[in-house]
XYZ file of C-alpha atoms in Angstrom:
103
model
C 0.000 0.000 0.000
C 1.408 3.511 -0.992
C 0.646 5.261 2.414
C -1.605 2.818 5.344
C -0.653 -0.229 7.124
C -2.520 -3.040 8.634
C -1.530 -5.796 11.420
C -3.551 -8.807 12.337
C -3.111 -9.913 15.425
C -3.448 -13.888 16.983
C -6.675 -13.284 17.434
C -7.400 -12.202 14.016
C -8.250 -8.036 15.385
C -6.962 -5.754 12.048
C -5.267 -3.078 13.068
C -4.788 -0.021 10.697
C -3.102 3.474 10.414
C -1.848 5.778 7.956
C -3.598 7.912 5.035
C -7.273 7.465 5.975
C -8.297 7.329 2.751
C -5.714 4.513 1.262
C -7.243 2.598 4.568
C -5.338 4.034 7.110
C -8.608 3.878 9.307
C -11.853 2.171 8.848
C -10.897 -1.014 9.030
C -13.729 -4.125 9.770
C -13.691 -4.725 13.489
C -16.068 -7.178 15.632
C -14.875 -10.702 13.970
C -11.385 -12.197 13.180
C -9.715 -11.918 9.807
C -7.308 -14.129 8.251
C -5.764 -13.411 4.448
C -5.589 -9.731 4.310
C -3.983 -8.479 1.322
C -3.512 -4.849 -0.487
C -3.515 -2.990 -3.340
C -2.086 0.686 -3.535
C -4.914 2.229 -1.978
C -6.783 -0.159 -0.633
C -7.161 -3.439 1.890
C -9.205 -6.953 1.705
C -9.795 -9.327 4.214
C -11.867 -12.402 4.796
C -13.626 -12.590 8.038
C -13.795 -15.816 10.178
C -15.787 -17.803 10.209
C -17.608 -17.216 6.932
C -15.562 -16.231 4.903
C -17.054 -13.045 3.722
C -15.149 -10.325 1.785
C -14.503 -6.846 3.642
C -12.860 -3.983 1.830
C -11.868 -0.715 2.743
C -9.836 2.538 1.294
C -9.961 4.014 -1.893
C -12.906 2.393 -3.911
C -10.987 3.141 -7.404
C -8.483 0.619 -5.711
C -11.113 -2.473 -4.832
C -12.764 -0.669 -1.832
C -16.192 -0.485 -3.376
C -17.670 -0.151 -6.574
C -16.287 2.475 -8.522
C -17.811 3.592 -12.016
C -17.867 0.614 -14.339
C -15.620 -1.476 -12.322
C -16.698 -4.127 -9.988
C -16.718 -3.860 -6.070
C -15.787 -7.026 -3.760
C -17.784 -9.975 -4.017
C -20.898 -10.491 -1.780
C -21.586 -14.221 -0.306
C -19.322 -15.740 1.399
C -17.102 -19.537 1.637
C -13.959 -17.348 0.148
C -10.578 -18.851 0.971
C -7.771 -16.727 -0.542
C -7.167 -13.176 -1.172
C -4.936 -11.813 -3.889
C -3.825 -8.821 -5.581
C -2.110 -6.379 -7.633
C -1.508 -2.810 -8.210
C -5.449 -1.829 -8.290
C -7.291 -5.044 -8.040
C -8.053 -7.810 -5.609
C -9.106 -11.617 -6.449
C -10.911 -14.399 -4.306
C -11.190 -18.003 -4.178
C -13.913 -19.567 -2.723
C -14.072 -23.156 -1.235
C -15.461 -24.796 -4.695
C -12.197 -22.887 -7.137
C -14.600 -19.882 -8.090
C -12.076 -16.875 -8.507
C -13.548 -13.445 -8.308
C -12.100 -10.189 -8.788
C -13.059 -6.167 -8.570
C -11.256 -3.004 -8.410
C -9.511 -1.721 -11.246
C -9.525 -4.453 -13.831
């Protein structure tokens, strides 16, 4: 991430900080998280025990929906988190890859 940084700790509590808007705050709290990966301005993590996508930062990064590109993937059963310079991809329990951000 250009400018915000995230922990997870045992427990699975994300800790962030930096640029608020690259997801330096606003980070998912209330459940553990396990695979947490970033793009330049933005975070993904899958929550325990469902493994639901959360996303957070700059939606033009995989945050949220953002003009005609896709936002993260609703449902749940995800396993894996990926990503690159603007976009994020999941794999759920049965091989199904998604992806969003800027494709």
């Amino acid at each position: 991430n250009e400018g915000a940084f995230v922990a997870v700790d045992a427990s699975g509590t994300i800790s962030s900080w930096g640029h608020a808007g690259y997801g330096g705050s606003g980070a998912p709290t209330g459940i553990g998280f396990h695979s947490i990966t970033s793009t330049a301005r933005a975070f993904a993590a899958i929550g325990n025990p469902t493994g639901t996508i959360y996303a957070w930062g700059e939606a033009q990064f995989g945050a949220a929906q953002y003009g005609g590109q896709p936002g993260p993937p609703t449902g749940s059963g995800f396993a894996s988190l990926f990503s690159s310079h603007g976009a994020f991809a999941a794999l759920d329990g049965s091989g199904v890859i998604s992806s969003w951000g800027n494709l």
